[in-house]
Amino acid sequence: MKIGIFDSGLGGLIIAKAIRNAMSEYDYVYLGDTKRVPYGNRSHEAVYEFTREAVDYLFRKENCAIVIIACNTSSARALRRIQQEYLVQYNHARKIMGESERKILGVLIPAAEEAAKYGKVGILGTLGTITSNTFPDEIKKINKKTQVFQNSAPMLVPLIEEGEKVLAVQFIKKYLKPFLNKKLDTLVLGCTHYPFYKNEIKKVLGKKVRVISQDEIIPKKLKEYFIKHHEVEKKLSQKGKTKILVTDITPNIKKLSQKWFRKNTKIEIVEL
Ligand code: DGL
């Protein structure tokens, strides 16, 4: 069985690449909903529906034992409901058939756990993630003393999907400005896409602010998860293969998947 990695677009490829580099023995299937990206400015209901459809596809059509929701907007606005409603029903049906449970993990809580170690934390995310207040809520559950400041950066995702860097710097400065007088010690890149601009963001913030980037923490957390949940790990096939699925092929996803994965990595269009 495979590990499924889902994102609204191509940003999750950064997480997929980091996970695959850390655990290259497993088989992966990446699903990017490039036809409907961005999710960041959509309603709760739409994000829930889209995410549920994607996870369901990865379970039913791709036989994934576990799905990592690499999208922060989905992790913030849909994950809990998906786990409590969809997954409970799905696993119940499997149990009746004598089949094993499937699992779904998000990327927001691991980043919140890391952020809760520090005192003054900024969160940069999509409008959907920021207005859900999920990051501050999760951080405060772990450490009440951490002060959390948030700002949304709605223009960054379209610029990344377009592969645009020069123009992005102006927006990065604009979105980071509200944090600059807060004496932050830490900034969380609370969107799967933002690690594309990690260097540009670090440059604006200066050396004193540490940047939490999910591509640097999720692989380690997943390894720990597999150690704790051997019943999931032992179901995973180990041929070292990666497959990329998208709901629409854009020039940039072609470029990135060939740059980061094998040159002949196939990209397939699917309908959710
Ligand atoms: N993947 C989304 C996230 O991490 C960003 C792109 C979008 O808005 O869909 O929040």
Coordinates of C-alpha atoms in Angstrom, one line a residue, residues 10 13-14 16-17 20 30 196 242-246 249-268:
L10 CA 1.8 22.1 -6.3
L13 CA 5.4 18.8 -3.7
I14 CA 7.9 20.4 -1.3
A16 CA 6.4 15.2 -0.7
K17 CA 10.0 15.7 -1.8
R20 CA 10.5 10.9 0.0
Y30 CA 1.0 12.8 -4.8
F196 CA 9.3 28.3 -2.1
T242 CA 6.5 8.0 -6.8
K243 CA 3.4 8.9 -8.9
I244 CA 2.1 12.4 -9.4
L245 CA -1.6 13.0 -10.0
V246 CA -3.2 16.4 -10.7
I249 CA -1.7 20.0 -15.8
T250 CA -0.1 23.4 -15.5
P251 CA 3.4 24.2 -17.1
N252 CA 4.9 24.8 -13.6
I253 CA 3.8 21.5 -12.1
K254 CA 5.5 19.7 -15.1
K255 CA 8.7 21.7 -14.6
L256 CA 8.8 21.1 -10.8
S257 CA 7.9 17.5 -10.8
Q258 CA 10.7 16.8 -13.4
K259 CA 13.2 18.9 -11.4
W260 CA 12.4 17.3 -8.0
F261 CA 11.5 13.8 -9.0
R262 CA 12.8 11.5 -11.7
K263 CA 12.9 13.1 -15.2
N264 CA 10.5 10.4 -16.4
T265 CA 8.1 10.8 -13.5
K266 CA 4.7 10.5 -15.0
I267 CA 2.1 13.1 -14.3
E268 CA -1.5 11.9 -14.8

